[in-house]
Amino acid sequence: MGYVLKTAFDRFPNKFIPLSALIVGLVISVLLNFHKGITVAVLLRGMVSGLSSTGMYELLRNILEGKVTEQKIGDDR
């Protein structure tokens, strides 16, 4: 979704991608649970899933680009 926003809008800032993922996760969660009723748990589940998608993307990107290194406990690198 972040990639789609970046390519669809030329000047879409990167700092708004997590916020847009949060909103999309929230909307999807509400739509999926609309018939059961909207509770705080439903809202939190949607927000967490949206933000975790951004975090997992960043983690995978950093691993594939070699930016994540193993650091031993007590190592001051």
mmCIF file of N, CA and C in Angstrom:
data_model
loop_
_atom_site.group_PDB
_atom_site.id
_atom_site.type_symbol
_atom_site.label_atom_id
_atom_site.label_comp_id
_atom_site.label_asym_id
_atom_site.label_seq_id
_atom_site.Cartn_x
_atom_site.Cartn_y
_atom_site.Cartn_z
ATOM 1 N N MET A 1 0.821 -1.178 0.000
ATOM 2 C CA MET A 1 0.000 0.000 0.000
ATOM 3 C C MET A 1 0.877 1.258 0.000
ATOM 4 N N GLY A 2 1.950 1.232 0.776
ATOM 5 C CA GLY A 2 2.856 2.375 0.792
ATOM 6 C C GLY A 2 3.469 2.625 -0.573
ATOM 7 N N TYR A 3 3.824 1.539 -1.261
ATOM 8 C CA TYR A 3 4.378 1.668 -2.601
ATOM 9 C C TYR A 3 3.355 2.271 -3.555
ATOM 10 N N VAL A 4 2.119 1.845 -3.423
ATOM 11 C CA VAL A 4 1.057 2.373 -4.290
ATOM 12 C C VAL A 4 0.881 3.866 -4.045
ATOM 13 N N LEU A 5 0.886 4.278 -2.785
ATOM 14 C CA LEU A 5 0.752 5.703 -2.470
ATOM 15 C C LEU A 5 1.925 6.508 -3.012
ATOM 16 N N LYS A 6 3.143 5.956 -2.883
ATOM 17 C CA LYS A 6 4.326 6.672 -3.376
ATOM 18 C C LYS A 6 4.316 6.822 -4.886
ATOM 19 N N THR A 7 3.810 5.819 -5.594
ATOM 20 C CA THR A 7 3.807 5.910 -7.058
ATOM 21 C C THR A 7 2.592 6.668 -7.578
ATOM 22 N N ALA A 8 1.476 6.628 -6.866
ATOM 23 C CA ALA A 8 0.271 7.317 -7.324
ATOM 24 C C ALA A 8 0.379 8.831 -7.113
ATOM 25 N N PHE A 9 0.983 9.224 -6.012
ATOM 26 C CA PHE A 9 1.129 10.647 -5.689
ATOM 27 C C PHE A 9 2.612 10.973 -5.615
ATOM 28 N N ASP A 10 3.058 11.861 -6.480
ATOM 29 C CA ASP A 10 4.484 12.162 -6.584
ATOM 30 C C ASP A 10 5.075 12.715 -5.297
ATOM 31 N N ARG A 11 4.339 13.498 -4.581
ATOM 32 C CA ARG A 11 4.891 14.175 -3.410
ATOM 33 C C ARG A 11 4.359 13.612 -2.093
ATOM 34 N N PHE A 12 4.024 12.323 -2.058
ATOM 35 C CA PHE A 12 3.527 11.704 -0.825
ATOM 36 C C PHE A 12 4.711 11.438 0.101
ATOM 37 N N PRO A 13 4.764 12.092 1.278
ATOM 38 C CA PRO A 13 5.923 11.921 2.165
ATOM 39 C C PRO A 13 5.941 10.546 2.849
ATOM 40 N N ASN A 14 7.138 10.019 3.046
ATOM 41 C CA ASN A 14 7.307 8.710 3.682
ATOM 42 C C ASN A 14 6.774 8.687 5.108
ATOM 43 N N LYS A 15 6.790 9.818 5.786
ATOM 44 C CA LYS A 15 6.370 9.830 7.190
ATOM 45 C C LYS A 15 4.881 9.542 7.362
ATOM 46 N N PHE A 16 4.089 9.633 6.291
ATOM 47 C CA PHE A 16 2.659 9.367 6.382
ATOM 48 C C PHE A 16 2.278 7.935 6.008
ATOM 49 N N ILE A 17 3.233 7.127 5.584
ATOM 50 C CA ILE A 17 2.931 5.748 5.215
ATOM 51 C C ILE A 17 2.461 4.930 6.419
ATOM 52 N N PRO A 18 3.115 4.990 7.595
ATOM 53 C CA PRO A 18 2.577 4.243 8.743
ATOM 54 C C PRO A 18 1.175 4.700 9.146
ATOM 55 N N LEU A 19 0.904 5.979 9.067
ATOM 56 C CA LEU A 19 -0.426 6.482 9.402
ATOM 57 C C LEU A 19 -1.471 5.948 8.420
ATOM 58 N N SER A 20 -1.139 5.917 7.148
ATOM 59 C CA SER A 20 -2.082 5.390 6.166
ATOM 60 C C SER A 20 -2.287 3.891 6.362
ATOM 61 N N ALA A 21 -1.238 3.152 6.741
ATOM 62 C CA ALA A 21 -1.389 1.719 7.021
ATOM 63 C C ALA A 21 -2.271 1.511 8.245
ATOM 64 N N LEU A 22 -2.119 2.353 9.253
ATOM 65 C CA LEU A 22 -2.965 2.279 10.448
ATOM 66 C C LEU A 22 -4.425 2.492 10.081
ATOM 67 N N ILE A 23 -4.695 3.487 9.269
ATOM 68 C CA ILE A 23 -6.077 3.799 8.878
ATOM 69 C C ILE A 23 -6.674 2.669 8.041
ATOM 70 N N VAL A 24 -5.913 2.119 7.117
ATOM 71 C CA VAL A 24 -6.423 1.021 6.289
ATOM 72 C C VAL A 24 -6.684 -0.215 7.150
ATOM 73 N N GLY A 25 -5.769 -0.528 8.075
ATOM 74 C CA GLY A 25 -5.988 -1.659 8.976
ATOM 75 C C GLY A 25 -7.222 -1.466 9.836
ATOM 76 N N LEU A 26 -7.437 -0.246 10.297
ATOM 77 C CA LEU A 26 -8.609 0.081 11.103
ATOM 78 C C LEU A 26 -9.896 -0.092 10.301
ATOM 79 N N VAL A 27 -9.908 0.411 9.084
ATOM 80 C CA VAL A 27 -11.099 0.314 8.233
ATOM 81 C C VAL A 27 -11.414 -1.142 7.897
ATOM 82 N N ILE A 28 -10.397 -1.921 7.551
ATOM 83 C CA ILE A 28 -10.621 -3.331 7.222
ATOM 84 C C ILE A 28 -11.152 -4.092 8.439
ATOM 85 N N SER A 29 -10.590 -3.819 9.604
ATOM 86 C CA SER A 29 -11.046 -4.483 10.825
ATOM 87 C C SER A 29 -12.497 -4.140 11.136
ATOM 88 N N VAL A 30 -12.864 -2.882 10.975
ATOM 89 C CA VAL A 30 -14.245 -2.474 11.225
ATOM 90 C C VAL A 30 -15.184 -3.130 10.220
ATOM 91 N N LEU A 31 -14.792 -3.179 8.959
ATOM 92 C CA LEU A 31 -15.651 -3.801 7.942
ATOM 93 C C LEU A 31 -15.836 -5.295 8.183
ATOM 94 N N LEU A 32 -14.767 -5.970 8.608
ATOM 95 C CA LEU A 32 -14.867 -7.409 8.848
ATOM 96 C C LEU A 32 -15.685 -7.746 10.082
ATOM 97 N N ASN A 33 -15.734 -6.843 11.054
ATOM 98 C CA ASN A 33 -16.433 -7.120 12.310
ATOM 99 C C ASN A 33 -17.677 -6.266 12.495
ATOM 100 N N PHE A 34 -18.162 -5.656 11.441
ATOM 101 C CA PHE A 34 -19.305 -4.758 11.548
ATOM 102 C C PHE A 34 -20.560 -5.475 12.045
ATOM 103 N N HIS A 35 -20.777 -6.700 11.583
ATOM 104 C CA HIS A 35 -21.979 -7.436 11.970
ATOM 105 C C HIS A 35 -21.936 -7.912 13.426
ATOM 106 N N LYS A 36 -20.743 -8.071 13.997
ATOM 107 C CA LYS A 36 -20.602 -8.504 15.391
ATOM 108 C C LYS A 36 -20.661 -7.341 16.360
ATOM 109 N N GLY A 37 -20.405 -6.156 15.864
ATOM 110 C CA GLY A 37 -20.358 -4.982 16.721
ATOM 111 C C GLY A 37 -18.932 -4.454 16.829
ATOM 112 N N ILE A 38 -18.826 -3.157 16.922
ATOM 113 C CA ILE A 38 -17.509 -2.519 16.988
ATOM 114 C C ILE A 38 -17.146 -2.318 18.460
ATOM 115 N N THR A 39 -16.041 -2.908 18.852
ATOM 116 C CA THR A 39 -15.558 -2.765 20.222
ATOM 117 C C THR A 39 -14.153 -2.165 20.188
ATOM 118 N N VAL A 40 -13.655 -1.865 21.357
ATOM 119 C CA VAL A 40 -12.291 -1.330 21.457
ATOM 120 C C VAL A 40 -11.290 -2.368 20.959
ATOM 121 N N ALA A 41 -11.548 -3.635 21.247
ATOM 122 C CA ALA A 41 -10.648 -4.701 20.800
ATOM 123 C C ALA A 41 -10.577 -4.769 19.278
ATOM 124 N N VAL A 42 -11.692 -4.579 18.620
ATOM 125 C CA VAL A 42 -11.726 -4.587 17.147
ATOM 126 C C VAL A 42 -10.907 -3.425 16.608
ATOM 127 N N LEU A 43 -11.053 -2.260 17.209
ATOM 128 C CA LEU A 43 -10.307 -1.084 16.759
ATOM 129 C C LEU A 43 -8.803 -1.259 16.996
ATOM 130 N N LEU A 44 -8.445 -1.757 18.168
ATOM 131 C CA LEU A 44 -7.023 -1.965 18.463
ATOM 132 C C LEU A 44 -6.413 -3.029 17.557
ATOM 133 N N ARG A 45 -7.162 -4.080 17.286
ATOM 134 C CA ARG A 45 -6.675 -5.131 16.397
ATOM 135 C C ARG A 45 -6.385 -4.575 15.013
ATOM 136 N N GLY A 46 -7.253 -3.720 14.518
ATOM 137 C CA GLY A 46 -7.034 -3.122 13.203
ATOM 138 C C GLY A 46 -5.833 -2.201 13.175
ATOM 139 N N MET A 47 -5.683 -1.390 14.234
ATOM 140 C CA MET A 47 -4.540 -0.473 14.278
ATOM 141 C C MET A 47 -3.224 -1.232 14.391
ATOM 142 N N VAL A 48 -3.182 -2.255 15.222
ATOM 143 C CA VAL A 48 -1.959 -3.035 15.390
ATOM 144 C C VAL A 48 -1.600 -3.766 14.102
ATOM 145 N N SER A 49 -2.587 -4.324 13.427
ATOM 146 C CA SER A 49 -2.280 -5.033 12.184
ATOM 147 C C SER A 49 -1.773 -4.078 11.110
ATOM 148 N N GLY A 50 -2.333 -2.881 11.051
ATOM 149 C CA GLY A 50 -1.853 -1.907 10.070
ATOM 150 C C GLY A 50 -0.431 -1.467 10.341
ATOM 151 N N LEU A 51 -0.125 -1.170 11.598
ATOM 152 C CA LEU A 51 1.223 -0.724 11.938
ATOM 153 C C LEU A 51 2.238 -1.861 11.859
ATOM 154 N N SER A 52 1.822 -3.074 12.195
ATOM 155 C CA SER A 52 2.763 -4.188 12.124
ATOM 156 C C SER A 52 3.134 -4.503 10.676
ATOM 157 N N SER A 53 2.236 -4.244 9.746
ATOM 158 C CA SER A 53 2.585 -4.477 8.338
ATOM 159 C C SER A 53 3.716 -3.547 7.904
ATOM 160 N N THR A 54 3.690 -2.319 8.369
ATOM 161 C CA THR A 54 4.767 -1.385 8.048
ATOM 162 C C THR A 54 6.073 -1.820 8.700
ATOM 163 N N GLY A 55 5.998 -2.244 9.941
ATOM 164 C CA GLY A 55 7.197 -2.699 10.655
ATOM 165 C C GLY A 55 7.807 -3.935 10.028
ATOM 166 N N MET A 56 6.965 -4.880 9.621
ATOM 167 C CA MET A 56 7.481 -6.094 8.986
ATOM 168 C C MET A 56 8.110 -5.787 7.626
ATOM 169 N N TYR A 57 7.540 -4.842 6.906
ATOM 170 C CA TYR A 57 8.129 -4.442 5.628
ATOM 171 C C TYR A 57 9.527 -3.852 5.846
ATOM 172 N N GLU A 58 9.645 -2.961 6.834
ATOM 173 C CA GLU A 58 10.938 -2.336 7.107
ATOM 174 C C GLU A 58 11.968 -3.371 7.565
ATOM 175 N N LEU A 59 11.547 -4.314 8.400
ATOM 176 C CA LEU A 59 12.454 -5.357 8.866
ATOM 177 C C LEU A 59 12.952 -6.205 7.710
ATOM 178 N N LEU A 60 12.042 -6.639 6.853
ATOM 179 C CA LEU A 60 12.426 -7.461 5.715
ATOM 180 C C LEU A 60 13.321 -6.694 4.751
ATOM 181 N N ARG A 61 13.002 -5.437 4.517
ATOM 182 C CA ARG A 61 13.826 -4.623 3.621
ATOM 183 C C ARG A 61 15.240 -4.470 4.173
ATOM 184 N N ASN A 62 15.365 -4.216 5.484
ATOM 185 C CA ASN A 62 16.686 -4.059 6.091
ATOM 186 C C ASN A 62 17.478 -5.357 6.065
ATOM 187 N N ILE A 63 16.810 -6.482 6.255
ATOM 188 C CA ILE A 63 17.506 -7.769 6.198
ATOM 189 C C ILE A 63 18.004 -8.033 4.782
ATOM 190 N N LEU A 64 17.166 -7.789 3.787
ATOM 191 C CA LEU A 64 17.564 -8.050 2.406
ATOM 192 C C LEU A 64 18.652 -7.100 1.930
ATOM 193 N N GLU A 65 18.680 -5.886 2.449
ATOM 194 C CA GLU A 65 19.716 -4.931 2.062
ATOM 195 C C GLU A 65 20.976 -5.100 2.899
ATOM 196 N N GLY A 66 20.946 -5.970 3.895
ATOM 197 C CA GLY A 66 22.125 -6.226 4.716
ATOM 198 C C GLY A 66 22.374 -5.188 5.783
ATOM 199 N N LYS A 67 21.359 -4.432 6.174
ATOM 200 C CA LYS A 67 21.547 -3.395 7.186
ATOM 201 C C LYS A 67 21.456 -3.942 8.601
ATOM 202 N N VAL A 68 20.871 -5.118 8.776
ATOM 203 C CA VAL A 68 20.729 -5.715 10.099
ATOM 204 C C VAL A 68 21.921 -6.614 10.340
ATOM 205 N N THR A 69 22.646 -6.359 11.402
ATOM 206 C CA THR A 69 23.793 -7.180 11.755
ATOM 207 C C THR A 69 23.583 -7.742 13.144
ATOM 208 N N GLU A 70 24.231 -8.860 13.401
ATOM 209 C CA GLU A 70 24.142 -9.440 14.732
ATOM 210 C C GLU A 70 25.065 -8.671 15.660
ATOM 211 N N GLN A 71 24.592 -8.385 16.839
ATOM 212 C CA GLN A 71 25.395 -7.664 17.814
ATOM 213 C C GLN A 71 25.389 -8.474 19.092
ATOM 214 N N LYS A 72 26.583 -8.776 19.604
ATOM 215 C CA LYS A 72 26.682 -9.557 20.821
ATOM 216 C C LYS A 72 26.413 -8.674 22.021
ATOM 217 N N ILE A 73 25.953 -9.288 23.105
ATOM 218 C CA ILE A 73 25.675 -8.548 24.330
ATOM 219 C C ILE A 73 26.979 -7.964 24.851
ATOM 220 N N GLY A 74 26.953 -6.684 25.167
ATOM 221 C CA GLY A 74 28.133 -6.013 25.670
ATOM 222 C C GLY A 74 29.043 -5.471 24.587
ATOM 223 N N ASP A 75 28.699 -5.696 23.334
ATOM 224 C CA ASP A 75 29.486 -5.189 22.206
ATOM 225 C C ASP A 75 29.094 -3.741 21.961
ATOM 226 N N ASP A 76 30.057 -2.834 21.917
ATOM 227 C CA ASP A 76 29.785 -1.402 21.804
ATOM 228 C C ASP A 76 29.952 -0.899 20.382
ATOM 229 N N ARG A 77 29.528 -1.612 19.398
ATOM 230 C CA ARG A 77 29.659 -1.133 18.026
ATOM 231 C C ARG A 77 28.736 -0.013 17.750
#
